Amino acid sequence: MENMTFEKAMARLEEIVLGLEEGNLELEKTLNLFEEGLRLFRFCEEQLKGAEGRVMKLVQELDPGRDVSILEE
Amino acid sequence: MERKRVLSVSELTGHIKTVLEQERLLAGVWVRGEISGYKLYRQSGHAYFSLKDEGAVISCVMFRSRVRHLRFLPEDGMKVVARGYISVFEKNGRYQLYIEEMEPDGLGALFLQLRQLRDRLDREGLFALERKKTLPVFARRVGVVTSQDGAAFRDIVKVIRQRHPGAEVVIAHSAVQGAAAPAEISAAIRALNEYGQVDVLIVGRGGGSFEDLWAFNTEEVVRAVYESRIPVISAVGHEVDYSLCDLVADARAATPTQAAQMAVPDIEALGYQSMVLKERLQNAVSRNISRRWQELDQVRDRKVWSQPETLTRQRDEWLSFLRDRLVKSCLKRLDEQSYRLNSLARHLDALGPHQVLRRGYALVRKLEAGDLVNDVEKVRIEEELEIILKRGTMRVRVEAKEPEKNGKHDI
């Protein structure tokens, strides 16, 4: 997952989904892709949660009294 | 005899007009004279009059766009210096001076001198736009070169207090009119540059007559402004024309008040603006993140993740299909075998002794070993044998035997 970015991960996820939906891959390959896909999901989620956390932190630094719930629009 | 070409009046007038307009001296001429018969037409806004001296008179026209720039009200008998070009008004066949600028004489000399200085400094590049410095956006210290007793200074301080209470004003006092003014103004500009602790300079005074503003049109002041490392706002109150100080400065304000507005930002407006920007920034970031969540959710909703069994379903189906076929084909094979077995059994039955017995034949068997007897040589007289009929068996004793003759039975 080094050098992986959210965008790259998303692109790869799309690729994997298309491959899996096609459905004529070897079983071994199918399982590997499925596993990779789940890993990418986790990665993307962590990235987003991390980004949200950073934003909240910055917002609070900028404006300590601020209600951070603006992020949940 | 060759006949001379005859011109129409229009052709002749047109030719004269062309000749006059092509004459360089007449294309941009300064002339001194006295106004006579001045008439300003209300509707058109154009002014018509003559300029005269002891020996001659010339018709003059000043169009509305030029009249608007006059800094005095022309009157008959007034001595003036005017700049314009000569052309012909074809409708009445008169040549006229089309005046572009005009000043009262006396001032006229000063006026001419000023124009010449402007042209010279312009050629030198002092007014070039590309060397103008940008004003600071967040000036905290403003240097002011003006009279500390003037209304201009009070206006500047008032506006700066209003807009940016935190900003400081540094005054470098100078006379703004009189003989000492040019030297004092340039010295003040240089002093503030040496001091260096200001972000922007305002150089100027409130309005005044052409003569009052004279100091701001001197080469000395223009060069001092030009050499200033600190951006300069010129605030030489002058409605109509630019002073040379305006031309050389990095920015030009019509009044000291406007100069102060240009020098410092309005803190309140700035605060509001930055708040709005902050909101927009936050919203943009959170929208961005939300959109990505949505993207991720969309991929997650795809069947392969939400119902991963679909990944192997085809294989499952194939597998059960194969299993079914396998079982079916085995059963079929088994059926076939049992059928064959049955038929073989029937066959066997047909070949067996029972059918023969049914027809009245019998089997003879030894008692002890159970061997079937098919030869008299194998039995003794008096031996007991068992005879098997279709129905039941019986025991008999051999009384006599007779060997086979000719290998044939009698049956």
Coordinates of C-alpha atoms in Angstrom, one line a residue:
Chain A
M1 CA 0.0 0.0 0.0
E2 CA 3.0 2.3 -0.2
N3 CA 2.7 5.2 -2.6
M4 CA -1.0 4.4 -2.7
T5 CA -3.4 7.3 -2.9
F6 CA -7.1 7.5 -2.4
E7 CA -7.6 8.1 -6.1
K8 CA -5.3 5.3 -7.2
A9 CA -7.1 2.9 -4.7
M10 CA -10.5 3.9 -6.1
A11 CA -9.4 3.4 -9.7
R12 CA -8.0 0.0 -8.7
L13 CA -11.3 -0.8 -6.9
E14 CA -13.3 0.0 -10.1
E15 CA -11.0 -2.2 -12.1
I16 CA -11.4 -5.1 -9.6
V17 CA -15.2 -4.8 -9.5
L18 CA -15.4 -4.9 -13.3
G19 CA -13.1 -7.9 -13.3
L20 CA -15.1 -9.7 -10.7
E21 CA -18.4 -8.8 -12.4
E22 CA -17.1 -10.2 -15.7
G23 CA -17.0 -13.5 -13.8
N24 CA -14.7 -15.6 -15.9
L25 CA -11.5 -15.3 -13.9
E26 CA -9.9 -18.3 -12.3
L27 CA -11.2 -19.0 -8.8
E28 CA -7.8 -18.4 -7.3
K29 CA -7.5 -15.1 -9.1
T30 CA -11.1 -14.2 -8.1
L31 CA -10.3 -14.8 -4.4
N32 CA -7.1 -12.8 -4.6
L33 CA -9.0 -9.9 -6.2
F34 CA -11.7 -10.0 -3.7
E35 CA -9.2 -9.9 -0.9
E36 CA -7.3 -7.0 -2.5
G37 CA -10.6 -5.2 -3.0
L38 CA -11.5 -5.4 0.7
R39 CA -8.0 -4.2 1.6
L40 CA -8.5 -1.3 -0.7
F41 CA -11.8 -0.5 0.9
R42 CA -10.2 -0.4 4.3
F43 CA -7.5 1.8 2.9
C44 CA -9.9 4.3 1.4
E45 CA -12.0 4.4 4.5
E46 CA -8.9 5.1 6.6
Q47 CA -7.9 7.8 4.2
L48 CA -11.2 9.5 4.4
K49 CA -11.4 9.2 8.1
G50 CA -7.9 10.6 8.4
A51 CA -8.8 13.5 6.1
E52 CA -11.9 14.3 8.2
G53 CA -9.9 14.2 11.3
R54 CA -7.3 16.5 9.9
V55 CA -10.0 19.0 8.8
M56 CA -11.7 18.9 12.1
K57 CA -8.5 19.5 13.9
L58 CA -7.6 22.4 11.6
V59 CA -11.1 23.9 11.9
Q60 CA -10.8 23.8 15.7
E61 CA -7.3 25.3 15.6
L62 CA -8.7 28.1 13.4
D63 CA -11.8 28.7 15.5
P64 CA -11.7 26.9 18.8
G65 CA -15.4 27.6 19.7
R66 CA -16.6 26.1 16.4
D67 CA -19.1 23.3 16.2
V68 CA -17.3 20.7 14.1
S69 CA -20.5 19.2 13.0
I70 CA -20.3 21.3 9.8
L71 CA -18.5 18.3 8.4
E72 CA -21.7 16.2 8.5
E73 CA -23.6 18.1 5.9
Chain B
M1 CA -3.4 75.9 -76.8
E2 CA -3.7 73.4 -74.0
R3 CA -6.7 74.0 -71.9
K4 CA -6.1 74.3 -68.2
R5 CA -8.0 71.8 -66.0
V6 CA -11.0 73.4 -64.3
L7 CA -11.6 72.4 -60.7
S8 CA -14.8 72.5 -58.9
V9 CA -15.0 74.6 -55.7
S10 CA -15.2 71.5 -53.6
E11 CA -12.1 70.0 -55.3
L12 CA -10.2 73.3 -54.8
T13 CA -11.2 73.6 -51.2
G14 CA -10.4 69.9 -50.6
H15 CA -6.9 70.5 -52.0
I16 CA -6.3 73.5 -49.8
K17 CA -7.4 71.6 -46.8
T18 CA -5.1 68.7 -47.6
V19 CA -2.2 71.1 -48.1
L20 CA -2.8 72.9 -44.8
E21 CA -3.3 69.6 -42.9
Q22 CA 0.0 68.2 -44.2
E23 CA 2.0 71.2 -43.1
R24 CA 3.8 70.0 -40.0
L25 CA 3.9 73.4 -38.3
L26 CA 0.2 73.8 -38.6
A27 CA -0.6 70.4 -37.3
G28 CA 0.4 71.2 -33.8
V29 CA 0.9 74.8 -33.1
W30 CA 1.1 77.0 -30.0
V31 CA -0.4 80.5 -30.4
R32 CA -0.7 83.5 -28.1
G33 CA -3.5 86.0 -28.5
E34 CA -6.6 87.7 -27.2
I35 CA -10.0 86.2 -27.2
S36 CA -12.7 87.9 -29.2
G37 CA -16.3 87.1 -29.9
Y38 CA -16.4 84.1 -27.6
K39 CA -19.6 82.1 -27.9
L40 CA -20.4 78.8 -26.3
Y41 CA -23.3 76.9 -27.8
R42 CA -25.4 75.4 -25.1
Q43 CA -26.7 72.5 -27.2
S44 CA -23.6 71.3 -28.9
G45 CA -21.2 72.4 -26.2
H46 CA -18.7 73.7 -28.8
A47 CA -17.1 77.1 -28.5
Y48 CA -16.5 79.5 -31.4
F49 CA -14.4 82.7 -31.1
S50 CA -11.4 84.4 -32.6
L51 CA -7.8 85.0 -31.4
K52 CA -6.3 88.3 -32.4
D53 CA -3.4 90.6 -31.8
E54 CA -2.5 94.0 -33.2
G55 CA -1.8 92.7 -36.7
A56 CA -4.1 89.7 -37.4
V57 CA -7.1 87.6 -36.4
I58 CA -7.8 83.9 -36.7
S59 CA -11.1 82.0 -36.3
C60 CA -11.0 79.3 -33.6
V61 CA -13.2 76.3 -32.8
M62 CA -13.0 74.4 -29.6
F63 CA -15.1 71.2 -29.5
R64 CA -17.1 70.1 -26.5
S65 CA -14.6 67.4 -25.5
R66 CA -11.9 70.1 -25.3
V67 CA -14.0 72.8 -23.7
R68 CA -14.7 70.4 -20.8
H69 CA -11.1 70.3 -19.9
L70 CA -10.7 74.1 -19.7
R71 CA -9.6 75.3 -16.2
F72 CA -11.0 78.8 -16.6
L73 CA -13.9 80.6 -18.2
P74 CA -12.8 82.3 -21.4
E75 CA -14.0 85.8 -21.8
D76 CA -13.5 88.4 -24.5
G77 CA -10.4 90.4 -24.1
M78 CA -8.6 87.6 -22.1
K79 CA -5.0 86.9 -23.2
V80 CA -4.5 83.2 -23.7
V81 CA -2.0 80.6 -25.0
A82 CA -3.7 77.9 -27.1
R83 CA -2.5 74.7 -28.8
G84 CA -4.3 73.3 -31.8
Y85 CA -4.1 72.5 -35.5
I86 CA -5.2 74.4 -38.6
S87 CA -7.8 73.0 -41.0
V88 CA -10.4 74.2 -43.4
F89 CA -14.2 74.2 -42.7
E90 CA -15.3 73.6 -46.3
K91 CA -18.9 74.8 -45.8
N92 CA -17.9 78.4 -45.4
G93 CA -14.4 78.2 -46.9
R94 CA -12.6 79.5 -43.8
Y95 CA -9.5 78.1 -42.3
Q96 CA -9.7 77.8 -38.6
L97 CA -7.6 76.9 -35.5
Y98 CA -9.0 73.8 -33.9
I99 CA -8.0 74.4 -30.3
E100 CA -7.1 71.4 -28.2
E101 CA -5.9 73.1 -25.0
M102 CA -5.9 76.6 -23.8
E103 CA -4.6 78.4 -20.8
P104 CA -4.6 82.0 -19.6
D105 CA -1.5 83.8 -20.8
G106 CA 1.1 84.3 -18.1
L107 CA 0.2 80.9 -16.7
G108 CA 0.6 80.0 -20.3
A109 CA 4.4 80.0 -20.0
L110 CA 4.2 77.7 -17.0
F111 CA 1.7 75.6 -18.8
L112 CA 4.0 75.1 -21.8
Q113 CA 7.0 74.4 -19.5
L114 CA 4.9 71.8 -17.8
R115 CA 4.0 70.1 -21.0
Q116 CA 7.6 70.1 -22.1
L117 CA 8.7 68.6 -18.8
R118 CA 6.0 65.9 -19.0
D119 CA 7.1 64.9 -22.5
R120 CA 10.7 64.8 -21.6
L121 CA 10.1 62.7 -18.4
D122 CA 7.8 60.5 -20.4
R123 CA 10.4 59.8 -23.0
E124 CA 12.8 59.0 -20.2
G125 CA 10.3 56.3 -19.0
L126 CA 9.4 57.7 -15.6
F127 CA 5.7 57.2 -16.2
A128 CA 6.0 53.7 -17.7
L129 CA 3.3 51.4 -16.4
E130 CA 5.5 48.4 -16.2
R131 CA 7.7 50.0 -13.4
K132 CA 4.8 50.9 -11.2
K133 CA 4.9 49.0 -7.9
T134 CA 1.8 47.3 -6.5
L135 CA 0.3 48.7 -3.3
P136 CA 0.5 46.4 -0.3
V137 CA -2.7 44.7 0.6
F138 CA -2.2 44.8 4.3
A139 CA -0.3 48.0 5.0
R140 CA 0.2 48.6 8.8
R141 CA 2.2 51.8 8.6
V142 CA 1.4 54.6 6.3
G143 CA 3.9 57.4 5.6
V144 CA 2.3 60.7 4.7
V145 CA 4.1 63.5 3.0
T146 CA 2.0 66.7 3.3
S147 CA 1.5 69.7 5.5
Q148 CA 0.8 68.6 9.1
D149 CA -1.6 71.5 9.4
G150 CA -3.6 70.9 6.2
A151 CA -7.0 69.4 5.9
A152 CA -5.5 66.7 3.7
F153 CA -3.6 65.3 6.7
R154 CA -6.6 65.3 9.0
D155 CA -8.7 63.6 6.3
I156 CA -6.1 60.9 5.9
V157 CA -5.7 60.2 9.6
K158 CA -9.5 60.1 10.1
V159 CA -10.1 57.6 7.3
I160 CA -7.2 55.4 8.4
R161 CA -8.5 55.3 12.0
Q162 CA -11.9 54.2 10.7
R163 CA -10.8 51.5 8.3
H164 CA -7.9 50.1 10.2
P165 CA -7.6 51.2 13.8
G166 CA -4.4 49.2 14.2
A167 CA -2.5 51.0 11.4
E168 CA 0.0 53.7 12.2
V169 CA 0.5 57.0 10.4
V170 CA 3.9 58.5 10.1
I171 CA 3.9 62.1 9.0
A172 CA 6.8 63.7 7.2
H173 CA 5.8 67.3 7.2
S174 CA 6.6 69.5 4.3
A175 CA 5.3 72.7 2.8
V176 CA 3.0 71.9 -0.1
Q177 CA 3.2 75.3 -1.8
G178 CA 5.6 78.1 -2.1
A179 CA 9.2 78.1 -3.3
A180 CA 10.5 75.7 -0.6
A181 CA 7.8 73.1 -1.3
P182 CA 9.5 71.0 -4.0
A183 CA 12.7 70.6 -2.0
E184 CA 10.8 69.8 1.2
I185 CA 8.4 67.3 -0.4
S186 CA 11.3 65.4 -2.1
A187 CA 13.3 65.5 1.1
A188 CA 10.3 64.1 3.1
I189 CA 9.9 61.3 0.5
R190 CA 13.6 60.4 0.8
A191 CA 13.5 60.6 4.6
L192 CA 10.6 58.2 4.8
N193 CA 12.5 55.8 2.4
E194 CA 15.5 56.0 4.7
Y195 CA 13.3 55.4 7.7
G196 CA 12.0 52.4 5.8
Q197 CA 9.4 51.4 8.4
V198 CA 6.3 52.3 6.3
D199 CA 4.5 50.1 3.8
V200 CA 3.1 52.8 1.6
L201 CA 3.5 56.5 1.1
I202 CA 0.8 59.1 0.5
V203 CA 2.1 62.3 -1.2
G204 CA -0.2 65.2 -1.7
R205 CA -2.4 68.0 -0.5
G206 CA -6.0 69.0 -0.8
G207 CA -7.3 70.7 -4.0
G208 CA -6.0 74.0 -5.2
S209 CA -5.5 76.1 -8.2
F210 CA -3.0 75.2 -10.9
E211 CA -0.5 77.5 -9.3
D212 CA -1.1 75.9 -5.8
L213 CA -0.3 72.5 -7.2
W214 CA 2.8 73.7 -8.9
A215 CA 5.2 71.9 -6.5
F216 CA 3.8 68.6 -7.5
N217 CA 4.6 69.3 -11.1
T218 CA 8.3 69.9 -10.5
E219 CA 11.0 67.6 -11.8
E220 CA 12.5 67.4 -8.3
V221 CA 9.3 66.0 -6.8
V222 CA 8.7 63.7 -9.8
R223 CA 12.1 62.2 -9.5
A224 CA 11.8 61.8 -5.7
V225 CA 8.6 59.8 -6.2
Y226 CA 10.2 57.9 -9.0
E227 CA 13.1 56.9 -6.9
S228 CA 11.0 55.9 -3.9
R229 CA 11.4 52.2 -3.0
I230 CA 8.1 52.4 -1.1
P231 CA 5.0 52.5 -3.3
V232 CA 3.6 56.0 -3.6
I233 CA 0.0 57.1 -3.8
S234 CA -0.3 60.5 -5.3
A235 CA -3.2 62.6 -3.7
V236 CA -2.9 65.9 -5.5
G237 CA -6.5 67.0 -5.4
H238 CA -7.1 68.0 -8.9
E239 CA -10.4 67.2 -10.7
V240 CA -9.5 67.9 -14.2
D241 CA -6.0 66.9 -15.2
Y242 CA -3.2 64.7 -13.9
S243 CA -0.3 66.4 -12.2
L244 CA 3.1 65.0 -13.0
C245 CA 3.2 63.6 -9.5
D246 CA 0.0 61.6 -10.3
L247 CA 1.7 60.3 -13.5
V248 CA 4.8 59.1 -11.8
A249 CA 3.2 57.7 -8.7
D250 CA 2.3 54.0 -8.4
A251 CA -1.3 54.9 -7.8
R252 CA -3.4 58.0 -8.1
A253 CA -6.1 59.2 -5.8
A254 CA -8.5 62.0 -6.6
T255 CA -8.5 63.2 -3.0
P256 CA -6.6 62.6 0.3
T257 CA -9.6 60.6 1.6
Q258 CA -9.5 58.3 -1.4
A259 CA -5.7 57.9 -1.0
A260 CA -6.2 56.8 2.6
Q261 CA -8.8 54.3 1.5
M262 CA -6.3 52.9 -1.0
A263 CA -3.5 52.8 1.5
V264 CA -5.1 50.6 4.2
P265 CA -7.7 47.8 4.0
D266 CA -11.0 48.1 5.7
I267 CA -10.5 45.8 8.6
E268 CA -14.1 45.1 9.2
A269 CA -14.8 44.3 5.6
L270 CA -11.7 42.2 5.5
G271 CA -12.7 40.3 8.6
Y272 CA -16.1 39.6 7.2
Q273 CA -14.5 38.6 3.9
S274 CA -12.1 36.2 5.5
M275 CA -14.9 34.7 7.6
V276 CA -16.9 34.1 4.4
L277 CA -13.8 32.6 2.8
K278 CA -13.2 30.4 5.8
E279 CA -16.7 29.1 5.6
R280 CA -16.4 28.5 1.9
L281 CA -13.1 26.7 2.5
Q282 CA -14.5 24.4 5.1
N283 CA -17.6 23.7 3.1
A284 CA -15.5 22.9 0.0
V285 CA -13.3 20.5 2.0
S286 CA -16.2 18.7 3.6
R287 CA -18.1 18.5 0.4
N288 CA -15.0 17.1 -1.2
I289 CA -14.7 14.4 1.5
S290 CA -18.5 13.7 1.4
R291 CA -18.3 13.1 -2.3
R292 CA -15.5 10.6 -1.9
W293 CA -17.4 8.8 0.8
Q294 CA -20.2 8.6 -1.7
E295 CA -17.9 7.3 -4.4
L296 CA -16.6 4.6 -2.0
D297 CA -20.2 3.7 -1.0
Q298 CA -21.2 3.3 -4.5
V299 CA -18.4 0.9 -5.2
R300 CA -19.2 -0.9 -2.0
D301 CA -22.9 -1.4 -3.1
R302 CA -21.8 -3.4 -6.1
K303 CA -22.9 -7.0 -5.9
V304 CA -19.5 -8.5 -5.7
W305 CA -19.0 -7.0 -2.2
S306 CA -22.5 -7.0 -0.8
Q307 CA -23.3 -10.5 -2.0
P308 CA -19.9 -12.1 -2.5
E309 CA -21.7 -15.5 -3.0
T310 CA -22.4 -14.3 -6.5
L311 CA -18.7 -14.7 -7.2
T312 CA -18.9 -18.5 -6.7
R313 CA -22.6 -19.0 -7.6
Q314 CA -21.8 -19.9 -11.2
R315 CA -19.3 -22.4 -10.0
D316 CA -21.7 -23.8 -7.4
E317 CA -24.3 -24.2 -10.1
W318 CA -21.9 -25.9 -12.4
L319 CA -20.8 -28.1 -9.6
S320 CA -24.2 -29.3 -8.7
F321 CA -25.1 -29.7 -12.3
L322 CA -22.0 -32.0 -12.7
R323 CA -22.9 -33.8 -9.5
D324 CA -26.4 -34.4 -10.8
R325 CA -25.1 -35.7 -14.1
L326 CA -22.6 -37.9 -12.4
V327 CA -25.3 -39.5 -10.1
K328 CA -27.7 -39.8 -13.0
S329 CA -25.2 -41.4 -15.3
C330 CA -24.1 -43.8 -12.5
L331 CA -27.7 -44.8 -11.8
K332 CA -28.3 -45.3 -15.4
R333 CA -25.2 -47.5 -15.7
L334 CA -26.4 -49.5 -12.7
D335 CA -29.8 -50.0 -14.2
E336 CA -28.3 -51.2 -17.4
Q337 CA -26.2 -53.7 -15.5
S338 CA -29.0 -55.0 -13.5
Y339 CA -31.1 -55.3 -16.6
R340 CA -28.3 -57.3 -18.2
L341 CA -28.0 -59.3 -15.1
N342 CA -31.7 -60.1 -15.2
S343 CA -31.6 -61.1 -18.8
L344 CA -28.5 -63.2 -18.1
A345 CA -30.3 -64.9 -15.2
R346 CA -33.2 -65.6 -17.5
H347 CA -30.8 -66.9 -20.0
L348 CA -29.1 -69.0 -17.5
D349 CA -32.4 -70.3 -16.3
A350 CA -33.2 -71.4 -19.8
L351 CA -29.9 -73.2 -20.0
G352 CA -30.3 -74.8 -16.6
P353 CA -31.7 -78.3 -15.8
H354 CA -35.1 -77.2 -14.5
Q355 CA -36.6 -76.8 -17.9
V356 CA -35.4 -80.3 -18.8
L357 CA -36.8 -81.8 -15.6
R358 CA -40.1 -80.2 -16.4
R359 CA -40.2 -82.2 -19.6
G360 CA -39.7 -85.4 -17.6
Y361 CA -36.0 -85.9 -17.5
A362 CA -34.3 -86.6 -14.2
L363 CA -31.0 -86.0 -12.6
V364 CA -29.0 -88.9 -10.9
R365 CA -26.8 -88.0 -8.0
K366 CA -24.5 -89.9 -5.7
L367 CA -25.6 -89.9 -2.1
E368 CA -22.3 -89.2 -0.5
A369 CA -20.6 -86.6 -2.7
G370 CA -23.6 -85.3 -4.6
D371 CA -21.8 -85.8 -7.9
L372 CA -24.1 -86.1 -10.9
V373 CA -24.0 -89.5 -12.5
N374 CA -23.7 -89.7 -16.2
D375 CA -21.9 -93.0 -16.7
V376 CA -22.8 -96.5 -15.4
E377 CA -19.2 -97.2 -14.9
K378 CA -19.3 -94.7 -12.0
V379 CA -21.8 -96.7 -9.9
R380 CA -21.7 -100.0 -8.2
I381 CA -24.4 -102.7 -8.0
E382 CA -26.4 -102.3 -4.8
E383 CA -25.2 -98.6 -4.5
E384 CA -27.9 -96.2 -3.4
L385 CA -28.5 -93.1 -5.6
E386 CA -30.7 -90.1 -5.5
I387 CA -32.9 -89.2 -8.3
I388 CA -34.1 -85.7 -8.8
L389 CA -37.4 -85.1 -10.6
K390 CA -39.1 -81.9 -11.4
R391 CA -41.0 -82.3 -8.2
G392 CA -39.2 -84.0 -5.4
T393 CA -36.4 -86.6 -5.1
M394 CA -36.3 -90.2 -4.4
R395 CA -33.8 -92.8 -3.3
V396 CA -33.1 -95.9 -5.4
R397 CA -30.8 -99.0 -5.4
V398 CA -28.9 -100.1 -8.5
E399 CA -29.8 -103.7 -9.3
A400 CA -28.1 -104.1 -12.7
K401 CA -26.2 -102.0 -15.1
E402 CA -25.5 -102.1 -18.8
P403 CA -22.6 -100.3 -20.4
E404 CA -23.2 -98.0 -23.4
K405 CA -23.4 -99.5 -26.8
N406 CA -22.4 -97.5 -29.9
G407 CA -22.1 -94.4 -27.8
K408 CA -25.9 -93.9 -28.1
H409 CA -28.8 -93.9 -25.7
D410 CA -32.1 -95.3 -26.5
I411 CA -34.0 -92.3 -25.8

